[in-house]
């Protein structure tokens, strides 16, 4: 028992009940600060990457020329708002990028020219390596550097000698220092972080310019941003809708001439811009950047947007038991006394024996005794002549010896065989009943801790087993509900554990996961991933050890823990800076939210067109075919004000939706059918109705402008 | 029995008949398209053609086979028409002019059957039977073959093979179209449709005038004309001619025939992809649109009449046969425009603006409810892909339909498909309206005249083939332009459908989970209907506003 000495930190959001994947709010100031960037993006060479907005810009140029040739208030109003439409689209992207830029700035500051103390001829154990000071940027792959307390680690690498506490707040934002030591799974260090104590030798594992911080900067700035597969598919659909509407409007002119209502360039361009899906076209890249940004805000770095999208598609989640499903350690759940011993007596003895036990298990016994039997936690000093016996691997038990002048009392708790032998050695005769209790606990997946007592009062000696403490894995609060939700979303959860199948099954049942992999080796994990993928499923997993690396690389979404080895970080396509495996669920939610936001705004954008038709078509043709005025169901004031209102609405809706694009649409885990109904009502129907109201409202103001009456 | 009751009973009889044939015919076609067994007659054909009937083709080879077959068909038919005076049973007809021959050849090979000629005064019996009727069979079979390849794209996995075109073509003609056409030709003959080899009889009319009346093998052509959604009539008056469609019973049979294959194919689809609910969802969308359209046209023809004569006749009777009346005419008009049939038993030009406008809109929907044989189903499946793409995103997943992911490649082909037909229809109509000479072909002025041109191009681009009438389309310009529009409107979409089929077939299917967008529920039926109406409605709204809407709204 109690072999671990470092209590695993409880994840800060364990058992979190709030399901909304929230994002940062839009600060209105960002709109202003991003404005110059938005103007810079009007460069046609950058606009051409966004076909929808490129058409708007070309339209704006055309109306500008037209307005110069034949100036009128109407022409200039339309021209101005078309330019604004383009600027607003760029603004959405600039704001999304701007949030990352601020973060990149902070990161860059840590990258200031650090000096590296390079060791030449370093071998394990050697002390004769010569040392030279070189600039951090001059380090090559495989160089060895020495870093001492107070110095900054010059590049990414693995600790090959020594142990040190490192301040990684520069990248994780977490101020508590972490331990990095050679060998094992906690050997990776990141350039730009600071050694707080001791001395380590680091083997550099990254090329200059390709360090973790460099990649982070590129990621948060969006410099390395490539369109994701789904974004490309959506862009194709949007481009084809744009072409259809271009054709519909271009061919309208001969029809209009025949009808005796030839249209001006300004009106035709206005119609095109109103019809093409500008809302989603303007916000599409912002949605993608904001999705990455939402991950960054949760301290997760996705190496590509593709990985974020894949997260939304995941069918199977592989979750490590410890830390993800259960709290890091087992906890006392119950005191089971043998016949003839009161449960309070057992609780008291258990508590006494655990007072000095600083392991999480030991503490949990004290806590349980206090909670259930109101036994006050006694401090070590309170008990005179108490001698605490620490746990050793040989004795496999720990406890306390109380040496009163009149009597001595020894209490031990530990592995069943060890404690029983101890009792027997002291002349006691544990009954078969103990064995029964112990087996029962083992069968249920728990761990039994037997408590024994040896007392000596004068000549009277007694040795007996008092009872058994039931230690069990404690499933984190709210996990069952979360797995239920995941099931409703169609995601299967598989618990990965090193425990035996019996224990694993019990925990799996309690936590409500769909499946488990017991006594898992890295090869088993790999085989499981392959099997799932062969059935067409997408698999997500977390991992930190070097032996996880192949599985992380194989998984569609592999989240490496920042505490993990650099091999693991290289293999995965995301890194969680908080090293909190529960976050995998959030990552999936963010992926889904990203796709949903795209779909919702596309639907909204297309549905908007209906109202715009009802505004613009009667305005164009009611002069020659008065019957068409019946289509003017909004009763807009005049043709000019109707068209202007539609264009102004079209531009303003972009600004209005920037916060939604950045934040993502509301997401609650539920089945696809439910989600679809909700989003269709909200964004489909909303997209149909809202512009009718908006255009009418704008018309009430615009009709007051002289020249548009 | 009054007209309303008779009308309702006809609709009811039709729906029941279609409902009863849905499963057996759909399953039969699924078997035809999936079985490994060849008939002996088929083996002989394969041997004669040098085809290995057991080898499947890649999508590109499948496409090349279709294009080669169709190109040969166009050339053959063109030559046939140009040389008909040298052939048997020509009834003394002159060779058809070059531009009209091209137009007609393109029209019949593309399953459009737009007729810029009048059958009884242009075509001899041999051309009708060995030229036009043959194309009626094979052009219908080509449509079904293409949709078969697309369905295989969904049902197969990790393969580059989508079927064998020659096998599909042969089987569809031999096992489905010929037997059905034969049976219903006999039914039509029994019910009074003409079937003979008579030449032109000179008949003295009651008024004492003279009229040349041509007999011919009408019933045999009539049944495949409807069954294959071809629509090219033996006579100029098409199914309004008493020799083609003598009475209300044959009328109902003809409507049934032109709908039956298209309404049964979704069952074939459901069976082949292993989930009949998917087929039911598709057929529900088709039925919904068809039903709504029937209701709108019938109501308009009955009630939106402004003239005194109209009120006296109990509805818009101009251009309709009194032996069918308004109900049967409206039912035919809708059925022929929502399929790619294009046969007519009344003249859509004379319909009320609402009714006539609806027939244009039906075609603009892309002939998908239920659409032409095969082409209707692949058309609606493409729109389903677009609907699934947008809706799939809204459930937070990379969209997938029937387990196949809709990635950039799939969306590229689907987008190009939905782009092609509107572009052809609108650009064609735009060109016609831009040239003063071509505008002169309109019989009417104002919005109605424009509707005539819009109808012609919508009809050609969607391979419908019906005409609004009122447009003198037998000019070199219209023959050529409409011919090109028909060819491009037929074969370019096929390129995209087959490319899509190839891309889908290569995929490993994604398993269905609770997170998958369900595509068999009423929710999806509503969604798909909405996408069809909005995507299509939005494209054509401006043009419709200047035609039927301008005319209809006073």
PDB file of N, CA, C and O in Angstrom, chain B residues 130-179:
ATOM      1  N   UNK B 130     -37.786   2.824 -84.963  1.00  0.00           N
ATOM      2  CA  UNK B 130     -36.418   2.342 -84.826  1.00  0.00           C
ATOM      3  C   UNK B 130     -35.477   3.448 -84.385  1.00  0.00           C
ATOM      4  O   UNK B 130     -34.381   3.190 -83.898  1.00  0.00           O
ATOM      5  N   UNK B 131     -35.899   4.682 -84.541  1.00  0.00           N
ATOM      6  CA  UNK B 131     -35.031   5.778 -84.118  1.00  0.00           C
ATOM      7  C   UNK B 131     -35.476   6.343 -82.789  1.00  0.00           C
ATOM      8  O   UNK B 131     -34.797   6.201 -81.767  1.00  0.00           O
ATOM      9  N   UNK B 132     -36.656   6.945 -82.785  1.00  0.00           N
ATOM     10  CA  UNK B 132     -37.101   7.666 -81.585  1.00  0.00           C
ATOM     11  C   UNK B 132     -37.464   6.703 -80.451  1.00  0.00           C
ATOM     12  O   UNK B 132     -37.036   6.883 -79.314  1.00  0.00           O
ATOM     13  N   UNK B 133     -38.240   5.644 -80.755  1.00  0.00           N
ATOM     14  CA  UNK B 133     -38.680   4.740 -79.683  1.00  0.00           C
ATOM     15  C   UNK B 133     -37.496   4.026 -79.044  1.00  0.00           C
ATOM     16  O   UNK B 133     -37.469   3.802 -77.830  1.00  0.00           O
ATOM     17  N   UNK B 134     -36.487   3.673 -79.857  1.00  0.00           N
ATOM     18  CA  UNK B 134     -35.312   3.015 -79.286  1.00  0.00           C
ATOM     19  C   UNK B 134     -34.650   3.935 -78.269  1.00  0.00           C
ATOM     20  O   UNK B 134     -34.267   3.518 -77.173  1.00  0.00           O
ATOM     21  N   UNK B 135     -34.535   5.201 -78.644  1.00  0.00           N
ATOM     22  CA  UNK B 135     -33.934   6.150 -77.694  1.00  0.00           C
ATOM     23  C   UNK B 135     -34.800   6.322 -76.449  1.00  0.00           C
ATOM     24  O   UNK B 135     -34.301   6.573 -75.362  1.00  0.00           O
ATOM     25  N   UNK B 136     -36.126   6.207 -76.650  1.00  0.00           N
ATOM     26  CA  UNK B 136     -36.993   6.281 -75.482  1.00  0.00           C
ATOM     27  C   UNK B 136     -36.602   5.223 -74.456  1.00  0.00           C
ATOM     28  O   UNK B 136     -36.590   5.475 -73.260  1.00  0.00           O
ATOM     29  N   UNK B 137     -36.262   4.021 -74.950  1.00  0.00           N
ATOM     30  CA  UNK B 137     -35.857   2.949 -74.034  1.00  0.00           C
ATOM     31  C   UNK B 137     -34.468   3.214 -73.442  1.00  0.00           C
ATOM     32  O   UNK B 137     -34.293   3.235 -72.236  1.00  0.00           O
ATOM     33  N   UNK B 138     -33.492   3.425 -74.335  1.00  0.00           N
ATOM     34  CA  UNK B 138     -32.123   3.453 -73.818  1.00  0.00           C
ATOM     35  C   UNK B 138     -31.817   4.736 -73.047  1.00  0.00           C
ATOM     36  O   UNK B 138     -31.061   4.706 -72.077  1.00  0.00           O
ATOM     37  N   UNK B 139     -32.425   5.858 -73.434  1.00  0.00           N
ATOM     38  CA  UNK B 139     -32.106   7.074 -72.685  1.00  0.00           C
ATOM     39  C   UNK B 139     -32.668   6.971 -71.266  1.00  0.00           C
ATOM     40  O   UNK B 139     -32.055   7.425 -70.305  1.00  0.00           O
ATOM     41  N   UNK B 140     -33.830   6.320 -71.129  1.00  0.00           N
ATOM     42  CA  UNK B 140     -34.372   6.094 -69.790  1.00  0.00           C
ATOM     43  C   UNK B 140     -33.449   5.163 -69.011  1.00  0.00           C
ATOM     44  O   UNK B 140     -33.165   5.381 -67.831  1.00  0.00           O
ATOM     45  N   UNK B 141     -32.952   4.125 -69.702  1.00  0.00           N
ATOM     46  CA  UNK B 141     -32.085   3.156 -69.031  1.00  0.00           C
ATOM     47  C   UNK B 141     -30.779   3.821 -68.594  1.00  0.00           C
ATOM     48  O   UNK B 141     -30.240   3.496 -67.527  1.00  0.00           O
ATOM     49  N   UNK B 142     -30.261   4.754 -69.391  1.00  0.00           N
ATOM     50  CA  UNK B 142     -29.017   5.441 -69.022  1.00  0.00           C
ATOM     51  C   UNK B 142     -29.213   6.186 -67.698  1.00  0.00           C
ATOM     52  O   UNK B 142     -28.360   6.142 -66.815  1.00  0.00           O
ATOM     53  N   UNK B 143     -30.368   6.847 -67.557  1.00  0.00           N
ATOM     54  CA  UNK B 143     -30.642   7.569 -66.306  1.00  0.00           C
ATOM     55  C   UNK B 143     -30.620   6.631 -65.117  1.00  0.00           C
ATOM     56  O   UNK B 143     -30.005   6.916 -64.087  1.00  0.00           O
ATOM     57  N   UNK B 144     -31.277   5.476 -65.260  1.00  0.00           N
ATOM     58  CA  UNK B 144     -31.317   4.525 -64.149  1.00  0.00           C
ATOM     59  C   UNK B 144     -29.917   3.972 -63.872  1.00  0.00           C
ATOM     60  O   UNK B 144     -29.517   3.773 -62.725  1.00  0.00           O
ATOM     61  N   UNK B 145     -29.149   3.755 -64.961  1.00  0.00           N
ATOM     62  CA  UNK B 145     -27.792   3.235 -64.781  1.00  0.00           C
ATOM     63  C   UNK B 145     -26.952   4.207 -63.952  1.00  0.00           C
ATOM     64  O   UNK B 145     -26.195   3.807 -63.063  1.00  0.00           O
ATOM     65  N   UNK B 146     -27.095   5.502 -64.240  1.00  0.00           N
ATOM     66  CA  UNK B 146     -26.289   6.488 -63.509  1.00  0.00           C
ATOM     67  C   UNK B 146     -26.660   6.486 -62.024  1.00  0.00           C
ATOM     68  O   UNK B 146     -25.789   6.505 -61.149  1.00  0.00           O
ATOM     69  N   UNK B 147     -27.956   6.430 -61.739  1.00  0.00           N
ATOM     70  CA  UNK B 147     -28.331   6.439 -60.329  1.00  0.00           C
ATOM     71  C   UNK B 147     -27.903   5.128 -59.658  1.00  0.00           C
ATOM     72  O   UNK B 147     -27.534   5.105 -58.484  1.00  0.00           O
ATOM     73  N   UNK B 148     -27.896   4.036 -60.452  1.00  0.00           N
ATOM     74  CA  UNK B 148     -27.422   2.768 -59.883  1.00  0.00           C
ATOM     75  C   UNK B 148     -25.971   2.910 -59.451  1.00  0.00           C
ATOM     76  O   UNK B 148     -25.585   2.456 -58.370  1.00  0.00           O
ATOM     77  N   UNK B 149     -25.172   3.572 -60.285  1.00  0.00           N
ATOM     78  CA  UNK B 149     -23.760   3.768 -59.932  1.00  0.00           C
ATOM     79  C   UNK B 149     -23.639   4.616 -58.675  1.00  0.00           C
ATOM     80  O   UNK B 149     -22.820   4.338 -57.788  1.00  0.00           O
ATOM     81  N   UNK B 150     -24.483   5.658 -58.570  1.00  0.00           N
ATOM     82  CA  UNK B 150     -24.417   6.522 -57.381  1.00  0.00           C
ATOM     83  C   UNK B 150     -24.809   5.735 -56.127  1.00  0.00           C
ATOM     84  O   UNK B 150     -24.153   5.844 -55.078  1.00  0.00           O
ATOM     85  N   UNK B 151     -25.866   4.927 -56.251  1.00  0.00           N
ATOM     86  CA  UNK B 151     -26.290   4.138 -55.085  1.00  0.00           C
ATOM     87  C   UNK B 151     -25.169   3.182 -54.675  1.00  0.00           C
ATOM     88  O   UNK B 151     -24.893   2.988 -53.499  1.00  0.00           O
ATOM     89  N   UNK B 152     -24.496   2.597 -55.675  1.00  0.00           N
ATOM     90  CA  UNK B 152     -23.388   1.701 -55.342  1.00  0.00           C
ATOM     91  C   UNK B 152     -22.280   2.469 -54.640  1.00  0.00           C
ATOM     92  O   UNK B 152     -21.577   1.933 -53.784  1.00  0.00           O
ATOM     93  N   UNK B 153     -22.126   3.739 -54.989  1.00  0.00           N
ATOM     94  CA  UNK B 153     -21.144   4.563 -54.284  1.00  0.00           C
ATOM     95  C   UNK B 153     -21.445   4.590 -52.796  1.00  0.00           C
ATOM     96  O   UNK B 153     -20.546   4.553 -51.958  1.00  0.00           O
ATOM     97  N   UNK B 154     -22.732   4.651 -52.461  1.00  0.00           N
ATOM     98  CA  UNK B 154     -23.115   4.655 -51.047  1.00  0.00           C
ATOM     99  C   UNK B 154     -22.993   3.265 -50.434  1.00  0.00           C
ATOM    100  O   UNK B 154     -22.575   3.107 -49.296  1.00  0.00           O
ATOM    101  N   UNK B 155     -23.411   2.237 -51.197  1.00  0.00           N
ATOM    102  CA  UNK B 155     -23.521   0.911 -50.578  1.00  0.00           C
ATOM    103  C   UNK B 155     -22.198   0.165 -50.557  1.00  0.00           C
ATOM    104  O   UNK B 155     -22.000  -0.706 -49.729  1.00  0.00           O
ATOM    105  N   UNK B 156     -21.284   0.479 -51.459  1.00  0.00           N
ATOM    106  CA  UNK B 156     -20.011  -0.246 -51.466  1.00  0.00           C
ATOM    107  C   UNK B 156     -19.004   0.478 -50.606  1.00  0.00           C
ATOM    108  O   UNK B 156     -19.177   1.642 -50.281  1.00  0.00           O
ATOM    109  N   UNK B 157     -17.922  -0.249 -50.255  1.00  0.00           N
ATOM    110  CA  UNK B 157     -16.885   0.433 -49.494  1.00  0.00           C
ATOM    111  C   UNK B 157     -15.491   0.058 -49.977  1.00  0.00           C
ATOM    112  O   UNK B 157     -15.267  -1.060 -50.430  1.00  0.00           O
ATOM    113  N   UNK B 158     -14.633   1.044 -49.890  1.00  0.00           N
ATOM    114  CA  UNK B 158     -13.233   0.897 -50.269  1.00  0.00           C
ATOM    115  C   UNK B 158     -13.073   0.132 -51.579  1.00  0.00           C
ATOM    116  O   UNK B 158     -12.439  -0.912 -51.652  1.00  0.00           O
ATOM    117  N   UNK B 159     -13.667   0.686 -52.612  1.00  0.00           N
ATOM    118  CA  UNK B 159     -13.510   0.087 -53.929  1.00  0.00           C
ATOM    119  C   UNK B 159     -13.515   1.225 -54.935  1.00  0.00           C
ATOM    120  O   UNK B 159     -13.988   2.324 -54.627  1.00  0.00           O
ATOM    121  N   UNK B 160     -12.970   0.989 -56.117  1.00  0.00           N
ATOM    122  CA  UNK B 160     -13.063   2.032 -57.138  1.00  0.00           C
ATOM    123  C   UNK B 160     -14.042   1.605 -58.229  1.00  0.00           C
ATOM    124  O   UNK B 160     -14.112   2.207 -59.271  1.00  0.00           O
ATOM    125  N   UNK B 161     -14.832   0.559 -57.956  1.00  0.00           N
ATOM    126  CA  UNK B 161     -15.751   0.055 -58.975  1.00  0.00           C
ATOM    127  C   UNK B 161     -17.185   0.466 -58.661  1.00  0.00           C
ATOM    128  O   UNK B 161     -17.627   0.312 -57.530  1.00  0.00           O
ATOM    129  N   UNK B 162     -17.875   0.973 -59.661  1.00  0.00           N
ATOM    130  CA  UNK B 162     -19.245   1.422 -59.419  1.00  0.00           C
ATOM    131  C   UNK B 162     -20.259   0.647 -60.261  1.00  0.00           C
ATOM    132  O   UNK B 162     -21.412   1.048 -60.348  1.00  0.00           O
ATOM    133  N   UNK B 163     -19.845  -0.463 -60.868  1.00  0.00           N
ATOM    134  CA  UNK B 163     -20.784  -1.243 -61.666  1.00  0.00           C
ATOM    135  C   UNK B 163     -20.335  -1.277 -63.122  1.00  0.00           C
ATOM    136  O   UNK B 163     -19.322  -0.695 -63.483  1.00  0.00           O
ATOM    137  N   UNK B 164     -21.088  -1.989 -63.948  1.00  0.00           N
ATOM    138  CA  UNK B 164     -20.761  -2.093 -65.364  1.00  0.00           C
ATOM    139  C   UNK B 164     -21.912  -1.488 -66.161  1.00  0.00           C
ATOM    140  O   UNK B 164     -23.038  -1.962 -66.121  1.00  0.00           O
ATOM    141  N   UNK B 165     -21.600  -0.407 -66.888  1.00  0.00           N
ATOM    142  CA  UNK B 165     -22.662   0.315 -67.591  1.00  0.00           C
ATOM    143  C   UNK B 165     -23.401  -0.578 -68.585  1.00  0.00           C
ATOM    144  O   UNK B 165     -24.619  -0.543 -68.687  1.00  0.00           O
ATOM    145  N   UNK B 166     -22.640  -1.393 -69.329  1.00  0.00           N
ATOM    146  CA  UNK B 166     -23.284  -2.188 -70.391  1.00  0.00           C
ATOM    147  C   UNK B 166     -24.227  -3.204 -69.777  1.00  0.00           C
ATOM    148  O   UNK B 166     -25.311  -3.459 -70.317  1.00  0.00           O
ATOM    149  N   UNK B 167     -23.842  -3.744 -68.652  1.00  0.00           N
ATOM    150  CA  UNK B 167     -24.707  -4.713 -67.974  1.00  0.00           C
ATOM    151  C   UNK B 167     -25.954  -4.003 -67.461  1.00  0.00           C
ATOM    152  O   UNK B 167     -27.083  -4.458 -67.664  1.00  0.00           O
ATOM    153  N   UNK B 168     -25.745  -2.863 -66.804  1.00  0.00           N
ATOM    154  CA  UNK B 168     -26.885  -2.118 -66.264  1.00  0.00           C
ATOM    155  C   UNK B 168     -27.865  -1.747 -67.383  1.00  0.00           C
ATOM    156  O   UNK B 168     -29.071  -1.941 -67.266  1.00  0.00           O
ATOM    157  N   UNK B 169     -27.302  -1.221 -68.470  1.00  0.00           N
ATOM    158  CA  UNK B 169     -28.137  -0.773 -69.591  1.00  0.00           C
ATOM    159  C   UNK B 169     -28.962  -1.943 -70.145  1.00  0.00           C
ATOM    160  O   UNK B 169     -30.182  -1.846 -70.293  1.00  0.00           O
ATOM    161  N   UNK B 170     -28.268  -3.049 -70.405  1.00  0.00           N
ATOM    162  CA  UNK B 170     -28.940  -4.202 -70.999  1.00  0.00           C
ATOM    163  C   UNK B 170     -30.032  -4.725 -70.078  1.00  0.00           C
ATOM    164  O   UNK B 170     -31.155  -5.007 -70.507  1.00  0.00           O
ATOM    165  N   UNK B 171     -29.687  -4.859 -68.818  1.00  0.00           N
ATOM    166  CA  UNK B 171     -30.667  -5.428 -67.884  1.00  0.00           C
ATOM    167  C   UNK B 171     -31.875  -4.524 -67.699  1.00  0.00           C
ATOM    168  O   UNK B 171     -33.003  -5.004 -67.644  1.00  0.00           O
ATOM    169  N   UNK B 172     -31.629  -3.221 -67.586  1.00  0.00           N
ATOM    170  CA  UNK B 172     -32.764  -2.318 -67.358  1.00  0.00           C
ATOM    171  C   UNK B 172     -33.708  -2.360 -68.550  1.00  0.00           C
ATOM    172  O   UNK B 172     -34.923  -2.415 -68.403  1.00  0.00           O
ATOM    173  N   UNK B 173     -33.134  -2.374 -69.757  1.00  0.00           N
ATOM    174  CA  UNK B 173     -33.990  -2.414 -70.943  1.00  0.00           C
ATOM    175  C   UNK B 173     -34.721  -3.765 -71.022  1.00  0.00           C
ATOM    176  O   UNK B 173     -35.933  -3.806 -71.163  1.00  0.00           O
ATOM    177  N   UNK B 174     -33.949  -4.854 -70.908  1.00  0.00           N
ATOM    178  CA  UNK B 174     -34.550  -6.176 -71.114  1.00  0.00           C
ATOM    179  C   UNK B 174     -35.466  -6.603 -69.978  1.00  0.00           C
ATOM    180  O   UNK B 174     -36.497  -7.211 -70.200  1.00  0.00           O
ATOM    181  N   UNK B 175     -35.053  -6.314 -68.747  1.00  0.00           N
ATOM    182  CA  UNK B 175     -35.798  -6.887 -67.619  1.00  0.00           C
ATOM    183  C   UNK B 175     -36.851  -5.953 -67.045  1.00  0.00           C
ATOM    184  O   UNK B 175     -37.762  -6.403 -66.377  1.00  0.00           O
ATOM    185  N   UNK B 176     -36.674  -4.642 -67.254  1.00  0.00           N
ATOM    186  CA  UNK B 176     -37.633  -3.715 -66.646  1.00  0.00           C
ATOM    187  C   UNK B 176     -38.474  -3.006 -67.695  1.00  0.00           C
ATOM    188  O   UNK B 176     -39.700  -3.129 -67.723  1.00  0.00           O
ATOM    189  N   UNK B 177     -37.815  -2.285 -68.590  1.00  0.00           N
ATOM    190  CA  UNK B 177     -38.566  -1.396 -69.476  1.00  0.00           C
ATOM    191  C   UNK B 177     -39.365  -2.154 -70.536  1.00  0.00           C
ATOM    192  O   UNK B 177     -40.545  -1.873 -70.730  1.00  0.00           O
ATOM    193  N   UNK B 178     -38.716  -3.129 -71.205  1.00  0.00           N
ATOM    194  CA  UNK B 178     -39.429  -3.833 -72.279  1.00  0.00           C
ATOM    195  C   UNK B 178     -40.670  -4.556 -71.770  1.00  0.00           C
ATOM    196  O   UNK B 178     -41.756  -4.372 -72.330  1.00  0.00           O
ATOM    197  N   UNK B 179     -40.561  -5.375 -70.721  1.00  0.00           N
ATOM    198  CA  UNK B 179     -41.777  -6.070 -70.256  1.00  0.00           C
ATOM    199  C   UNK B 179     -42.886  -5.108 -69.844  1.00  0.00           C
ATOM    200  O   UNK B 179     -44.041  -5.275 -70.249  1.00  0.00           O
TER     201      UNK B 179
END
